Amino acid sequence: MIATIVHTDELLQTIAASVIAGIGVTFAFSVGIWGAGQFIELSRNERPVAATAALAMGGLALACVAASIVIGIIVMTSK
Amino acid sequence: MDSDIILVLVIGTALAFDFTNGFHDTANVVATSISTGAARPSVAIGFAAILNFVGAFISISVAATVAKDVVDAEIITPTIVFAGLIGAIAWNLITWYFGLPSSSSHALIGGVVGSAVAAVGFDAVITEGLVGKVLIPAVVAPILAFLVAGAAIGLSYRVVGKQRPGIVTRGYQYGQILSGGLLALAHGTNDAQKTMGIITLALIANGSLGADADPPFWVIASAATAIALGTYSGGWRIIKTTGTRIIKMDAAQGFSAQGAGATVILASTHFGFPLSTTHVINGGIMGSGAAKRLSAVRWGVAGNIFVAWLLTLPAAAAIGGLTYGFTRIFGTGALGPILVTLMALSLVVAAFARRAQRGAPVTAAGG
């Protein structure tokens, strides 16, 4: 009875999606900023390989952010 | 004929409610972007208005919940829906007048439940839908936003903690354009659908739509337009509360608060939970503040939000019930709703005039 009223499945999925997307996207975006910061810092110190690697990692993280948003909107509109 | 007049009154009142919802909630959607310097007010508000409009079209799950899962559409009349709307608007005006940050969404659902109980009794209320889809998500969602924002900002500070402040601030300010846009989209998705649901409920009650019908396109488009126009019109005086009175925040906190708010609202909308977007966004803002320093949160403002949250459903329900009782004094025709509309308009004008003389309180209220 209580489980029927509470919509446990939908509530748990909402919690899981919010935690994964909310924390994941912010984390990935922060890695993007870290990558940009490291790239500038390492380039200044004339370490081009490490700088490029940091930039690539940051770019990958930002691509993950973009992909998460696109997937989220597709899921929203597909119901 | 009487029924059609009442239906027109319901649609007009619902769209006016939607407009004021957008007007109120501009603060929630854009305050963090403006307070951290991520966007100029005019740009942030214009952007939010457009995305509120777009957001209204991406789902109808919440509209279905409001129309079919809270009260029994088959025993509801347009007058009951009308009385519920008046209950919601009256409570919003009262809380606006006294500066209490209440939820338009809870007021709307409370008003309709109250008028339905007054008209038909508790049989009209679908307990499962009211508790499972409204009350429990209303408690869970702001807490979830608080925790998600807190965890997100904690992680962010660990990742970028050793970077130069300039690039970090600029990075999160750019990010806030994205997170603020998502928040506006989420807001339009959840809040505009409540109006769609109410109009659909009135159309079903009037016999203009079948009991299982979805909102027609004109209902979706008009609700989207009303909330977007309301958002664009501003709420300039209430922007300050969410941006600075709850916490003073940096761009990273703004980004995590908006991101948490948007994800919680979008995920809830997907499952048809009609949330208070105000409470979710404020939960995110408080979470991002508390994670940095508990004392950074102005708990007094948070306490006011909590009190308003407790009061809104029963108070709007009581006003909705009383309004229904008043309309019945004049029979079942359109005279009662017409008189109530005229009285409500007079009260709105008087409240605005008096508030304009005294100067409006700075508060956040809304969806």
Coordinates of C-alpha atoms in Angstrom, one line a residue:
Chain A
M1 CA 0.0 0.0 0.0
I2 CA 2.7 2.4 1.1
A3 CA 4.9 1.4 -1.8
T4 CA 2.0 2.1 -4.2
I5 CA 1.4 5.5 -2.8
V6 CA 5.0 6.5 -2.7
H7 CA 5.9 5.6 -6.3
T8 CA 9.2 4.2 -5.0
D9 CA 10.6 3.2 -8.4
E10 CA 10.1 6.6 -10.0
L11 CA 11.3 8.4 -6.9
L12 CA 14.5 6.3 -6.7
Q13 CA 15.1 6.9 -10.4
T14 CA 14.7 10.6 -9.9
I15 CA 17.2 10.6 -7.1
A16 CA 19.7 8.5 -9.0
A17 CA 19.4 10.6 -12.1
S18 CA 19.7 13.8 -10.1
V19 CA 22.8 12.6 -8.2
I20 CA 24.6 11.2 -11.3
A21 CA 23.8 14.1 -13.6
G22 CA 24.0 16.9 -11.0
I23 CA 27.3 15.8 -9.5
G24 CA 28.7 14.3 -12.7
V25 CA 28.2 17.3 -14.9
T26 CA 29.6 19.7 -12.3
F27 CA 32.6 17.4 -11.8
A28 CA 33.2 17.1 -15.5
F29 CA 32.9 20.8 -16.1
S30 CA 35.4 21.4 -13.3
V31 CA 37.8 19.0 -14.9
G32 CA 37.3 21.1 -18.1
I33 CA 38.3 24.3 -16.2
W34 CA 41.2 22.4 -14.6
G35 CA 42.4 21.3 -18.0
A36 CA 42.4 24.9 -19.3
G37 CA 44.2 26.1 -16.2
Q38 CA 46.8 23.4 -16.4
F39 CA 47.3 24.1 -20.2
I40 CA 48.1 27.7 -19.5
E41 CA 50.3 26.9 -16.6
L42 CA 52.3 24.1 -18.3
S43 CA 52.6 26.1 -21.5
R44 CA 54.2 28.9 -19.6
N45 CA 56.6 26.4 -18.1
E46 CA 57.4 25.2 -21.6
R47 CA 56.1 21.6 -21.1
P48 CA 54.1 21.3 -24.3
V49 CA 53.3 17.5 -24.1
A50 CA 51.9 17.8 -20.6
A51 CA 50.0 20.9 -21.6
T52 CA 48.5 19.2 -24.6
A53 CA 47.5 16.2 -22.4
A54 CA 45.8 18.5 -19.9
L55 CA 44.0 20.4 -22.6
A56 CA 42.8 17.1 -24.2
M57 CA 41.6 15.8 -20.8
G58 CA 39.7 19.1 -20.2
G59 CA 38.3 19.0 -23.7
L60 CA 37.1 15.4 -23.2
A61 CA 35.4 16.4 -19.9
L62 CA 33.6 19.3 -21.6
A63 CA 32.5 16.9 -24.4
C64 CA 31.1 14.7 -21.7
V65 CA 29.2 17.7 -20.3
A66 CA 27.7 18.5 -23.7
A67 CA 26.8 14.8 -24.3
S68 CA 25.1 14.5 -20.9
I69 CA 22.9 17.6 -21.7
V70 CA 22.0 16.3 -25.1
I71 CA 21.1 12.8 -23.7
G72 CA 19.1 14.4 -20.9
I73 CA 17.0 16.5 -23.3
I74 CA 16.5 13.5 -25.6
V75 CA 15.3 11.4 -22.7
M76 CA 12.9 14.2 -21.6
T77 CA 11.4 14.7 -25.0
S78 CA 11.1 11.0 -25.9
K79 CA 8.6 10.1 -23.2
Chain B
M1 CA -23.8 28.7 -21.8
D2 CA -23.0 29.3 -18.1
S3 CA -20.6 26.5 -18.2
D4 CA -18.8 28.0 -21.2
I5 CA -18.5 31.4 -19.4
I6 CA -17.0 29.7 -16.4
L7 CA -14.6 27.8 -18.7
V8 CA -13.5 31.1 -20.3
L9 CA -13.0 32.6 -16.8
V10 CA -10.9 29.5 -15.8
I11 CA -8.7 29.7 -18.9
G12 CA -8.2 33.5 -18.4
T13 CA -7.4 33.1 -14.7
A14 CA -5.1 30.1 -15.3
L15 CA -3.1 32.1 -17.9
A16 CA -2.9 35.1 -15.6
F17 CA -1.7 32.7 -12.9
D18 CA 0.9 31.3 -15.3
F19 CA 2.1 34.9 -16.1
T20 CA 2.5 35.8 -12.4
N21 CA 4.3 32.4 -11.9
G22 CA 6.9 33.4 -14.6
F23 CA 7.0 37.0 -13.1
H24 CA 7.8 35.7 -9.6
D25 CA 10.2 33.0 -10.7
T26 CA 12.4 35.1 -12.8
A27 CA 14.3 35.7 -9.6
N28 CA 14.8 32.0 -9.0
V29 CA 16.1 31.4 -12.5
V30 CA 18.4 34.3 -13.1
A31 CA 19.5 35.6 -9.7
T32 CA 22.5 33.4 -9.3
S33 CA 23.8 34.2 -12.8
I34 CA 23.4 37.9 -12.1
S35 CA 24.8 37.9 -8.6
T36 CA 28.0 36.2 -9.7
G37 CA 28.4 38.5 -12.7
A38 CA 28.0 35.7 -15.2
A39 CA 25.3 37.6 -17.2
R40 CA 23.9 41.1 -17.4
P41 CA 20.3 41.3 -16.0
S42 CA 18.7 42.1 -19.3
V43 CA 20.5 39.3 -21.1
A44 CA 19.8 36.8 -18.4
I45 CA 16.1 37.6 -18.2
G46 CA 15.7 37.5 -22.0
F47 CA 17.5 34.2 -22.2
A48 CA 15.4 32.8 -19.4
A49 CA 12.2 33.9 -21.1
I50 CA 13.1 32.2 -24.3
L51 CA 14.1 28.9 -22.6
N52 CA 11.0 29.0 -20.4
F53 CA 9.0 29.1 -23.6
V54 CA 10.9 26.2 -25.2
G55 CA 10.8 24.2 -22.0
A56 CA 7.0 24.2 -21.9
F57 CA 7.0 22.1 -25.1
I58 CA 9.3 19.3 -24.1
S59 CA 7.0 17.3 -21.8
I60 CA 3.4 16.9 -20.7
S61 CA 4.0 14.4 -17.8
V62 CA 3.4 17.0 -15.1
A63 CA 0.3 18.4 -16.9
A64 CA -1.1 14.8 -16.9
T65 CA -0.5 14.5 -13.1
V66 CA -2.2 17.8 -12.4
A67 CA -5.1 17.0 -14.7
K68 CA -5.7 13.4 -13.8
D69 CA -3.8 12.3 -10.6
V70 CA -4.7 14.8 -7.9
V71 CA -8.5 15.1 -8.1
D72 CA -11.0 13.0 -9.9
A73 CA -11.6 14.7 -13.2
E74 CA -14.9 13.0 -13.8
I75 CA -16.6 14.5 -10.8
I76 CA -15.0 17.9 -11.0
T77 CA -16.8 21.0 -12.4
P78 CA -15.3 24.1 -14.0
T79 CA -16.5 26.1 -11.0
I80 CA -14.4 23.8 -8.7
V81 CA -11.3 24.4 -10.8
F82 CA -12.1 28.2 -10.9
A83 CA -12.4 28.3 -7.1
G84 CA -9.1 26.4 -6.7
L85 CA -7.3 28.9 -9.0
I86 CA -8.7 31.8 -7.0
G87 CA -7.5 30.1 -3.8
A88 CA -4.0 29.8 -5.3
I89 CA -3.9 33.4 -6.5
A90 CA -5.3 34.8 -3.3
W91 CA -2.6 32.9 -1.2
N92 CA 0.1 34.0 -3.6
L93 CA -1.0 37.6 -3.2
I94 CA -1.2 37.3 0.6
T95 CA 2.3 35.8 0.8
W96 CA 3.6 38.4 -1.7
Y97 CA 2.1 41.2 0.3
F98 CA 3.7 40.0 3.5
G99 CA 7.0 39.0 1.9
L100 CA 6.7 35.3 2.5
P101 CA 8.5 33.1 -0.1
S102 CA 5.7 30.6 -0.9
S103 CA 5.3 28.2 -3.7
S104 CA 2.8 28.9 -6.5
S105 CA 2.7 25.2 -7.4
H106 CA 1.7 24.1 -3.9
A107 CA -0.8 26.9 -3.8
L108 CA -2.3 25.8 -7.1
I109 CA -2.7 22.2 -6.0
G110 CA -3.8 23.1 -2.5
G111 CA -6.5 25.5 -3.9
V112 CA -7.9 22.9 -6.3
V113 CA -7.9 20.2 -3.6
G114 CA -9.6 22.5 -1.1
S115 CA -12.4 23.6 -3.6
A116 CA -12.9 19.9 -4.6
V117 CA -13.3 18.8 -1.0
A118 CA -15.7 21.7 -0.3
A119 CA -17.8 20.7 -3.4
V120 CA -17.7 17.0 -3.4
G121 CA -16.0 15.8 -0.2
F122 CA -12.8 13.8 0.2
D123 CA -14.0 11.3 -2.5
A124 CA -12.9 13.9 -5.1
V125 CA -9.2 13.7 -3.9
I126 CA -7.0 11.0 -5.4
T127 CA -4.9 10.3 -2.2
E128 CA -2.4 8.2 -4.0
G129 CA -1.6 10.9 -6.5
L130 CA -1.7 13.7 -4.0
V131 CA 0.7 12.0 -1.6
G132 CA 2.8 10.0 -4.0
K133 CA 3.2 12.6 -6.8
V134 CA 2.9 15.9 -4.9
L135 CA 3.6 15.8 -1.2
I136 CA 6.5 13.3 -1.0
P137 CA 8.4 14.8 -4.0
A138 CA 7.7 18.2 -2.4
V139 CA 9.7 17.1 0.6
V140 CA 12.4 15.0 -1.2
A141 CA 13.2 17.4 -4.1
P142 CA 14.6 20.4 -2.2
I143 CA 16.6 18.1 0.1
L144 CA 18.0 16.3 -2.9
A145 CA 18.9 19.6 -4.6
F146 CA 20.6 20.7 -1.3
L147 CA 22.7 17.5 -1.1
V148 CA 23.5 17.3 -4.8
A149 CA 24.7 21.0 -4.9
G150 CA 26.7 20.5 -1.7
A151 CA 28.4 17.4 -3.1
A152 CA 29.0 19.0 -6.5
I153 CA 30.6 22.1 -5.1
G154 CA 32.8 20.1 -2.7
L155 CA 34.1 18.1 -5.6
S156 CA 34.6 21.2 -7.7
Y157 CA 36.7 22.9 -5.1
R158 CA 38.9 19.8 -4.9
V159 CA 39.4 19.7 -8.7
V160 CA 40.1 23.4 -9.3
G161 CA 41.3 24.4 -5.8
K162 CA 45.0 24.9 -6.9
Q163 CA 44.2 26.8 -10.2
R164 CA 44.5 30.5 -10.6
P165 CA 41.3 32.2 -9.4
G166 CA 40.9 34.3 -12.5
I167 CA 40.5 31.3 -14.9
V168 CA 38.3 29.4 -12.4
T169 CA 35.9 32.3 -12.0
R170 CA 35.7 33.0 -15.7
G171 CA 35.2 29.3 -16.4
Y172 CA 32.3 28.9 -14.1
Q173 CA 30.8 32.2 -15.3
Y174 CA 30.7 30.7 -18.8
G175 CA 29.4 27.5 -17.3
Q176 CA 26.6 29.5 -15.6
I177 CA 25.3 30.6 -19.0
L178 CA 24.8 26.9 -19.6
S179 CA 23.5 25.9 -16.2
G180 CA 21.2 29.0 -16.0
G181 CA 19.8 28.1 -19.4
L182 CA 19.2 24.6 -18.3
L183 CA 17.5 25.9 -15.2
A184 CA 15.2 28.1 -17.2
L185 CA 14.4 25.2 -19.5
A186 CA 13.6 23.0 -16.5
H187 CA 11.5 25.8 -14.9
G188 CA 9.4 26.2 -18.1
T189 CA 9.0 22.5 -18.4
N190 CA 7.7 21.9 -14.8
D191 CA 5.8 25.1 -14.1
A192 CA 4.1 25.8 -17.4
Q193 CA 2.7 22.3 -17.3
K194 CA 0.8 23.0 -14.1
T195 CA -1.2 25.6 -15.9
M196 CA -1.7 23.2 -18.9
G197 CA -2.9 20.6 -16.4
I198 CA -5.4 23.0 -14.8
I199 CA -6.8 24.1 -18.1
T200 CA -7.0 20.5 -19.3
L201 CA -8.8 19.6 -16.1
A202 CA -11.3 22.4 -16.7
L203 CA -11.8 21.2 -20.3
I204 CA -12.4 17.7 -19.1
A205 CA -14.8 18.9 -16.4
N206 CA -16.7 20.9 -19.0
G207 CA -17.0 17.9 -21.3
S208 CA -14.8 19.6 -24.0
L209 CA -12.2 16.8 -23.7
G210 CA -12.3 13.1 -22.9
A211 CA -11.2 12.0 -19.4
D212 CA -7.9 10.6 -20.7
A213 CA -7.1 13.4 -23.1
D214 CA -3.7 15.1 -23.2
P215 CA -3.5 18.9 -23.3
P216 CA -4.3 20.3 -26.8
F217 CA -1.6 22.2 -28.6
W218 CA -3.3 25.6 -28.1
V219 CA -3.2 25.0 -24.3
I220 CA 0.5 24.1 -24.4
A221 CA 1.3 27.1 -26.6
S222 CA -0.7 29.6 -24.6
A223 CA 0.8 28.3 -21.3
A224 CA 4.3 28.6 -22.8
T225 CA 3.6 32.1 -24.0
A226 CA 2.1 33.3 -20.7
I227 CA 5.1 32.0 -18.6
A228 CA 7.6 33.4 -21.0
L229 CA 6.0 36.8 -21.0
G230 CA 5.8 36.7 -17.2
T231 CA 9.5 35.8 -17.0
Y232 CA 10.5 38.6 -19.4
S233 CA 8.4 41.1 -17.4
G234 CA 10.7 40.6 -14.7
G235 CA 10.2 40.4 -11.0
W236 CA 13.2 42.8 -10.7
R237 CA 12.4 43.6 -7.1
I238 CA 12.5 40.0 -6.0
I239 CA 15.7 39.0 -7.8
K240 CA 17.8 40.0 -4.8
T241 CA 16.6 37.4 -2.3
T242 CA 17.8 34.2 -4.1
G243 CA 21.0 35.8 -5.4
T244 CA 22.3 37.3 -2.3
R245 CA 20.0 37.1 0.7
I246 CA 20.2 33.3 1.1
I247 CA 24.0 33.2 0.6
K248 CA 26.7 35.3 -0.9
M249 CA 28.0 33.0 -3.7
D250 CA 30.9 32.7 -6.1
A251 CA 30.6 31.5 -9.7
A252 CA 31.4 27.9 -8.9
Q253 CA 28.6 27.8 -6.2
G254 CA 26.2 29.4 -8.7
F255 CA 27.1 26.8 -11.3
S256 CA 26.6 23.9 -8.9
A257 CA 23.4 25.3 -7.4
Q258 CA 21.8 25.9 -10.9
G259 CA 23.1 22.5 -12.1
A260 CA 21.6 20.7 -9.1
G261 CA 18.3 22.6 -9.4
A262 CA 18.0 21.9 -13.1
T263 CA 18.8 18.2 -12.9
V264 CA 16.4 17.6 -10.0
I265 CA 13.6 19.5 -11.7
L266 CA 14.2 17.8 -15.1
A267 CA 14.4 14.3 -13.6
S268 CA 11.2 15.0 -11.5
T269 CA 9.4 16.4 -14.5
H270 CA 10.2 13.3 -16.5
F271 CA 8.2 11.2 -14.0
G272 CA 5.4 13.8 -13.7
F273 CA 6.2 15.2 -10.3
P274 CA 4.8 18.8 -10.0
L275 CA 7.5 20.4 -7.9
S276 CA 7.9 23.8 -6.3
T277 CA 10.8 25.0 -8.5
T278 CA 11.3 27.8 -6.0
H279 CA 12.1 25.3 -3.2
V280 CA 14.3 23.2 -5.4
I281 CA 16.4 26.1 -6.5
N282 CA 16.7 27.5 -3.0
G283 CA 17.6 24.0 -1.8
G284 CA 20.5 24.0 -4.4
I285 CA 21.6 27.5 -3.4
M286 CA 21.6 26.6 0.3
G287 CA 23.4 23.3 -0.4
S288 CA 26.2 25.1 -2.3
G289 CA 26.5 27.6 0.5
A290 CA 26.4 25.1 3.4
A291 CA 29.1 22.9 1.8
K292 CA 31.6 25.8 1.9
R293 CA 30.6 27.1 5.3
L294 CA 27.4 26.4 7.3
S295 CA 27.3 29.9 8.6
A296 CA 27.3 31.3 5.0
V297 CA 23.7 30.3 4.7
R298 CA 21.2 32.8 6.1
W299 CA 19.1 30.3 8.0
G300 CA 16.5 32.9 8.9
V301 CA 15.5 33.3 5.2
A302 CA 15.6 29.5 4.9
G303 CA 13.3 29.2 7.9
N304 CA 10.8 31.6 6.3
I305 CA 10.8 29.4 3.2
F306 CA 10.1 26.4 5.4
V307 CA 7.2 28.1 7.3
A308 CA 5.7 29.2 4.0
W309 CA 6.1 25.7 2.6
L310 CA 4.2 24.2 5.6
L311 CA 1.4 26.8 5.4
T312 CA 0.8 27.0 1.6
L313 CA -1.1 23.8 0.9
P314 CA -3.6 24.1 3.8
A315 CA -4.1 27.8 3.4
A316 CA -4.7 27.7 -0.3
A317 CA -7.0 24.8 0.2
A318 CA -9.0 26.7 2.8
I319 CA -9.3 29.8 0.5
G320 CA -10.2 27.5 -2.4
G321 CA -12.9 25.8 -0.3
L322 CA -14.3 29.1 0.9
T323 CA -14.4 30.5 -2.6
Y324 CA -16.3 27.5 -3.8
G325 CA -18.8 28.0 -1.0
F326 CA -19.2 31.7 -1.9
T327 CA -19.9 31.0 -5.6
R328 CA -22.6 28.5 -4.5
I329 CA -24.5 31.2 -2.7
F330 CA -25.4 32.5 -6.2
G331 CA -26.4 29.0 -7.5
T332 CA -24.5 26.8 -10.0
G333 CA -24.4 29.3 -12.8
A334 CA -21.8 31.8 -13.9
L335 CA -22.9 34.7 -11.6
G336 CA -20.8 33.5 -8.6
P337 CA -17.6 33.0 -10.6
I338 CA -18.2 36.4 -12.3
L339 CA -18.6 38.2 -9.0
V340 CA -15.5 36.4 -7.6
T341 CA -13.5 37.5 -10.6
L342 CA -14.5 41.1 -10.2
M343 CA -13.8 41.0 -6.4
A344 CA -10.4 39.3 -7.1
L345 CA -9.5 41.9 -9.7
S346 CA -10.4 44.7 -7.3
L347 CA -8.3 43.1 -4.5
V348 CA -5.3 42.7 -6.9
V349 CA -5.4 46.3 -7.9
A350 CA -5.8 47.5 -4.3
A351 CA -2.9 45.2 -3.1
F352 CA -0.6 46.5 -5.9
A353 CA -1.5 50.1 -5.2
R354 CA -1.0 49.8 -1.5
R355 CA 2.3 47.9 -1.9
A356 CA 3.5 50.5 -4.5
Q357 CA 2.9 53.2 -1.8
R358 CA 4.8 51.3 0.9
G359 CA 7.5 49.8 -1.3
A360 CA 7.6 46.1 -2.1
P361 CA 9.4 43.6 0.1
V362 CA 12.4 41.9 -1.4
T363 CA 11.4 38.3 -1.5
A364 CA 11.5 35.2 -3.7
A365 CA 8.1 33.6 -4.3
G366 CA 7.0 31.3 -7.0
G367 CA 6.8 27.9 -8.5

